[in-house]
Amino acid sequence: MPAISASASGKIILFGEHAVVYGRPAIAAPVEQVRARVVVTAEPRRRLGSVLIQTPDLGGQAYLDELPQDDPLGLAMRLTLEHLGVSRPPACTLWVSSTIPIAAGLGSGAAISVALCRAFAEFLGAELPAETVSDLAFEVDRIHHGTPSGIDNTVIAYAQPIFFVRGQPIQLLQPASQFTLIIGDTGVRSPTAAAVGDLRKAWQADPERYEPLFDAAAEIAIRARGWIESGQVQRLGALMDENHVLLCEMGVSSAELDRLVEAARAAGAWGAKLSGGGRGGNMLALAPPERTAAIAESLRQHGATRTITTTVRAHKPPQ
Ligand code: PMV
């Protein structure tokens, strides 16, 4: 049997992070330049049920039945087995790799779960629809992180830009024209769960202060959807700037993020903001195509450890 593989891209949140946890809408898009990949190889010489997971990037390997219950890779596999009603899978080795930076707001955890569920299910003879893969990846995130909104698993499983509201059916976005984003990494690793948990405590202590910030972020996401779907992409810049101010007020920015956001604007970006959990991780700038290289260069000069330039493509109606 030939090896089976599946991959999933990273993602970036364009608008509405954090507020999305509180039921407000957010917008996210896939980032194709970074990917998680899983290859499954049958091991007919090993006993039934023997599943070996190799993670060369992390320098490790383990058998599924040795992994702790809350290990995210183990969870993704157990949930897939449970979903398919398989108790003892044929012996196999899963090789898991990823070029998505960890704890940087690019969806590395969800992408690994999505690729893992897809590849493992296919090895077991099932092709899972995007909705199921998204649900399984959400379950992994939920057990592992507490209160995720579900935006990461959704945009990654569907591999298309989305307008996302927690608990509501998926709304795929149809950009009328393409636009270019530059992602700058502060190099500061910042687990999303910590920023989400701290904001939750602050909100619980003073909801009157935070609710209006979430409402303002919701309005921005709704306006942004309009500009994206009508192709007036330059106007998204001002909305990014506004959204960044709100995120600062929510207490999830950092000196490094603010510095990169400022640098991007000074180098000619139409707008810029932090993206994802904040406190570190990545920021995002919207750039006129002719300024992309200069903005990326300026971000690196101002301390970005890595930049990724990505294009959100225009939606092509099916022929
Ligand atoms: O740090 P990221 O990109 O995984 O994004 C987290 C987005 C939050 O809104 C902060 C949390 C969530 O679950 O939606």
XYZ file of C-alpha atoms and ligand atoms in Angstrom:
333
model
C 0.000 0.000 0.000
C 1.517 3.381 -0.980
C 1.982 6.027 1.731
C -0.938 8.397 2.249
C -0.372 12.061 2.912
C -2.414 15.148 3.733
C -1.413 18.714 4.396
C -3.062 21.851 5.743
C -2.014 25.478 5.467
C -1.474 28.026 8.207
C -3.917 30.871 8.745
C -4.014 34.520 9.690
C -6.777 36.463 11.429
C -7.509 39.685 9.540
C -10.107 41.152 11.900
C -11.867 40.381 15.165
C -9.497 38.187 17.191
C -10.366 37.982 20.896
C -13.784 39.624 20.326
C -14.631 36.403 18.428
C -14.336 34.454 21.680
C -17.252 36.604 22.945
C -19.538 35.853 20.006
C -18.504 38.719 17.714
C -17.628 38.072 14.046
C -14.061 37.716 12.804
C -12.369 37.297 9.428
C -9.537 34.877 8.688
C -7.729 33.586 5.606
C -5.431 30.653 4.850
C -1.675 31.264 4.530
C -0.485 28.802 1.902
C 3.225 29.571 2.349
C 3.408 27.587 5.585
C 1.967 24.071 5.968
C 1.625 21.087 8.243
C 1.997 17.695 6.610
C 1.293 14.128 7.733
C 2.383 10.987 5.906
C 0.962 7.590 6.934
C 2.765 4.389 6.005
C 1.360 0.900 6.588
C 3.558 -1.378 8.708
C 2.230 -4.869 7.934
C 4.999 -6.506 9.989
C 3.896 -4.866 13.251
C 0.934 -6.055 15.337
C -2.613 -4.779 14.738
C -3.245 -1.521 16.621
C 0.429 -0.499 16.671
C 0.462 3.178 15.676
C 3.804 4.999 15.805
C 3.940 8.804 15.595
C 7.157 10.425 14.481
C 7.742 14.151 14.859
C 11.184 14.789 13.373
C 10.932 18.583 13.951
C 10.492 17.971 17.665
C 13.000 15.148 17.601
C 10.615 12.585 19.002
C 8.568 9.476 18.423
C 6.005 7.563 20.480
C 3.364 4.870 20.145
C -0.229 6.071 20.298
C -1.069 3.964 23.345
C 1.881 5.478 25.269
C 0.831 9.100 24.690
C -0.800 10.963 27.592
C -4.579 11.479 27.226
C -4.185 15.220 26.642
C -1.445 14.992 24.014
C -2.851 16.899 21.003
C -1.516 14.478 18.371
C -2.796 11.491 20.320
C -6.146 13.209 20.802
C -6.532 13.946 17.088
C -5.916 10.285 16.309
C -8.150 8.904 19.051
C -10.983 11.222 17.993
C -10.585 10.114 14.366
C -10.681 6.441 15.393
C -13.732 7.065 17.553
C -15.493 8.981 14.771
C -14.899 6.111 12.341
C -15.779 3.440 14.904
C -12.364 1.764 14.574
C -10.911 0.307 17.786
C -7.759 -1.376 16.473
C -6.308 0.270 13.370
C -3.907 -1.552 11.049
C -0.280 -1.014 12.136
C 1.169 2.176 10.726
C 3.658 5.009 11.189
C 2.555 8.636 10.995
C 5.209 11.170 10.144
C 4.208 14.674 11.232
C 6.032 17.818 10.108
C 5.218 21.495 9.882
C 6.736 24.728 8.628
C 4.192 26.779 10.628
C 5.836 28.586 13.560
C 4.443 27.374 16.912
C 2.580 29.746 19.294
C 2.801 32.577 16.781
C -0.834 33.047 15.763
C -0.525 31.155 12.488
C -2.672 28.196 13.458
C 0.037 25.567 13.768
C -1.928 23.410 16.235
C -5.123 23.384 14.173
C -3.230 22.744 10.936
C -1.480 19.714 12.432
C -4.817 18.380 13.726
C -6.514 18.912 10.343
C -3.709 17.219 8.392
C -3.540 14.383 10.933
C -7.298 13.657 10.967
C -7.448 13.745 7.152
C -4.414 11.535 6.562
C -5.293 9.021 9.287
C -8.935 8.796 8.161
C -7.858 8.246 4.566
C -5.484 5.524 5.724
C -8.472 3.916 7.445
C -10.456 4.113 4.203
C -12.615 7.211 4.837
C -12.595 10.614 3.187
C -13.785 13.112 5.775
C -15.675 16.258 4.693
C -14.250 19.653 5.745
C -17.000 20.056 8.351
C -16.066 16.825 10.151
C -12.347 17.555 10.001
C -13.044 21.020 11.409
C -15.138 19.561 14.250
C -12.469 17.011 15.178
C -9.719 19.668 15.160
C -11.932 21.909 17.298
C -12.375 19.136 19.834
C -8.567 18.766 20.093
C -8.176 22.510 20.615
C -10.988 22.610 23.147
C -9.574 19.851 25.320
C -6.127 21.324 25.007
C -6.734 25.082 25.211
C -9.972 25.622 27.088
C -12.194 28.101 25.259
C -11.174 28.447 21.607
C -13.661 30.214 19.333
C -13.232 27.636 16.555
C -11.957 30.108 13.968
C -8.586 28.356 13.449
C -9.921 24.870 12.737
C -12.660 26.296 10.487
C -10.505 28.451 8.185
C -7.851 25.736 7.984
C -10.237 22.835 7.310
C -12.125 24.788 4.603
C -8.923 26.369 3.191
C -10.793 29.533 2.170
C -11.251 33.016 3.631
C -14.115 33.005 6.135
C -16.408 35.335 8.045
C -16.714 33.483 11.307
C -19.192 33.732 14.158
C -18.799 31.227 16.972
C -21.495 28.552 16.911
C -22.961 29.678 13.577
C -22.776 27.839 10.233
C -19.678 28.638 8.207
C -19.797 31.681 5.908
C -17.198 31.521 3.130
C -15.983 34.932 1.962
C -15.813 35.748 -1.730
C -13.184 38.482 -2.227
C -13.981 40.525 -5.359
C -10.315 41.305 -5.902
C -7.078 39.954 -4.549
C -4.965 41.694 -1.927
C -1.510 41.263 -0.481
C -0.638 40.856 3.175
C 2.745 40.937 4.842
C 3.053 38.995 8.069
C 5.839 39.958 10.460
C 6.911 37.696 13.316
C 8.040 39.404 16.543
C 9.935 36.218 17.397
C 8.253 36.320 20.821
C 6.407 33.047 21.444
C 3.140 33.717 23.197
C 0.630 30.950 23.921
C -2.846 32.088 22.887
C -4.478 30.449 25.912
C -2.613 32.798 28.300
C -3.706 35.983 26.484
C -7.285 34.674 26.176
C -7.332 33.700 29.877
C -6.005 37.080 31.064
C -8.511 38.971 28.933
C -11.302 36.781 30.304
C -10.317 37.692 33.865
C -10.212 41.398 32.988
C -13.618 41.151 31.255
C -15.141 39.319 34.220
C -13.868 42.032 36.556
C -15.106 44.910 34.382
C -17.494 43.873 31.582
C -18.619 47.503 30.982
C -15.107 48.330 29.853
C -14.624 45.369 27.503
C -18.057 44.818 25.940
C -17.918 48.099 23.943
C -14.447 47.147 22.673
C -15.822 43.805 21.439
C -18.793 45.583 19.828
C -16.482 48.024 18.056
C -14.375 45.098 16.770
C -17.575 43.438 15.511
C -18.523 46.540 13.534
C -15.074 46.637 11.988
C -15.330 42.991 10.899
C -18.726 43.638 9.315
C -17.460 46.695 7.443
C -14.343 44.799 6.362
C -16.477 42.031 4.907
C -18.232 44.641 2.756
C -14.957 46.063 1.425
C -13.583 42.585 0.720
C -16.689 41.452 -1.138
C -16.934 44.680 -3.126
C -13.215 44.702 -3.976
C -12.401 48.009 -2.229
C -9.432 46.446 -0.530
C -7.396 49.591 0.122
C -10.087 50.684 2.564
C -9.295 47.659 4.741
C -6.117 49.449 5.854
C -7.908 52.025 7.994
C -10.004 49.253 9.541
C -6.841 47.345 10.474
C -5.482 50.454 12.190
C -8.744 50.860 14.128
C -8.788 47.192 15.090
C -5.204 47.458 16.380
C -6.197 50.334 18.679
C -8.991 48.176 20.120
C -6.625 45.231 20.641
C -4.209 47.548 22.475
C -7.086 48.609 24.715
C -7.904 44.956 25.341
C -4.332 44.629 26.631
C -3.121 42.042 24.124
C -0.505 44.051 22.222
C 3.162 44.386 23.162
C 6.035 46.800 22.543
C 7.415 44.500 19.819
C 4.047 44.268 18.040
C 3.487 48.039 18.225
C 6.960 48.672 16.843
C 6.376 46.438 13.814
C 2.898 47.897 13.204
C 4.394 51.416 13.203
C 7.273 50.359 10.948
C 4.874 48.869 8.402
C 2.802 52.037 8.271
C 5.902 54.226 7.962
C 7.087 52.068 5.044
C 3.853 52.662 3.143
C 1.362 50.024 4.345
C -2.303 50.983 3.990
C -2.822 49.707 7.515
C -1.452 47.241 10.079
C -2.441 45.400 13.231
C -1.433 42.556 15.487
C -2.949 39.238 14.503
C -4.117 36.311 16.637
C -3.612 35.947 20.362
C -1.130 38.853 20.618
C 1.455 39.636 23.323
C 3.940 38.376 20.743
C 3.532 36.217 17.671
C 2.681 37.942 14.432
C 1.448 41.231 13.069
C -0.092 41.848 9.708
C 0.143 44.705 7.194
C -1.921 45.414 4.105
C 0.302 46.642 1.308
C 0.034 48.224 -2.087
C 1.697 45.595 -4.347
C 4.618 47.891 -5.245
C 5.493 48.442 -1.539
C 5.502 44.806 -0.390
C 9.258 44.244 -0.607
C 10.084 47.570 1.091
C 7.629 46.908 3.920
C 8.960 43.385 4.503
C 12.506 44.789 4.581
C 11.523 47.505 7.052
C 9.836 44.931 9.306
C 13.026 42.875 9.383
C 15.075 46.009 10.157
C 12.731 46.713 13.061
C 13.207 43.290 14.595
C 10.906 40.890 12.704
C 12.540 37.457 12.826
C 10.650 36.370 9.718
C 8.253 37.862 7.191
C 5.750 36.087 4.964
C 4.098 37.774 2.010
C 0.810 36.172 1.087
C -2.039 36.949 -1.274
C -5.719 36.543 -0.502
C -7.044 35.555 -3.900
C -10.176 36.803 -5.598
C -13.037 34.324 -5.582
C -13.617 32.687 -8.961
C -17.199 31.564 -9.433
C -17.405 27.901 -10.504
C -17.446 27.567 -14.334
O -3.299 33.022 18.245
P -4.202 32.466 17.219
O -3.998 32.972 15.854
O -4.395 30.986 17.304
O -5.615 33.129 17.405
C -6.359 33.133 18.506
C -7.555 33.940 18.227
C -8.296 34.320 19.465
O -9.430 35.044 19.028
C -7.439 35.203 20.347
C -8.721 33.098 20.265
C -9.778 32.260 19.602
O -9.982 31.126 20.066
O -10.447 32.719 18.668
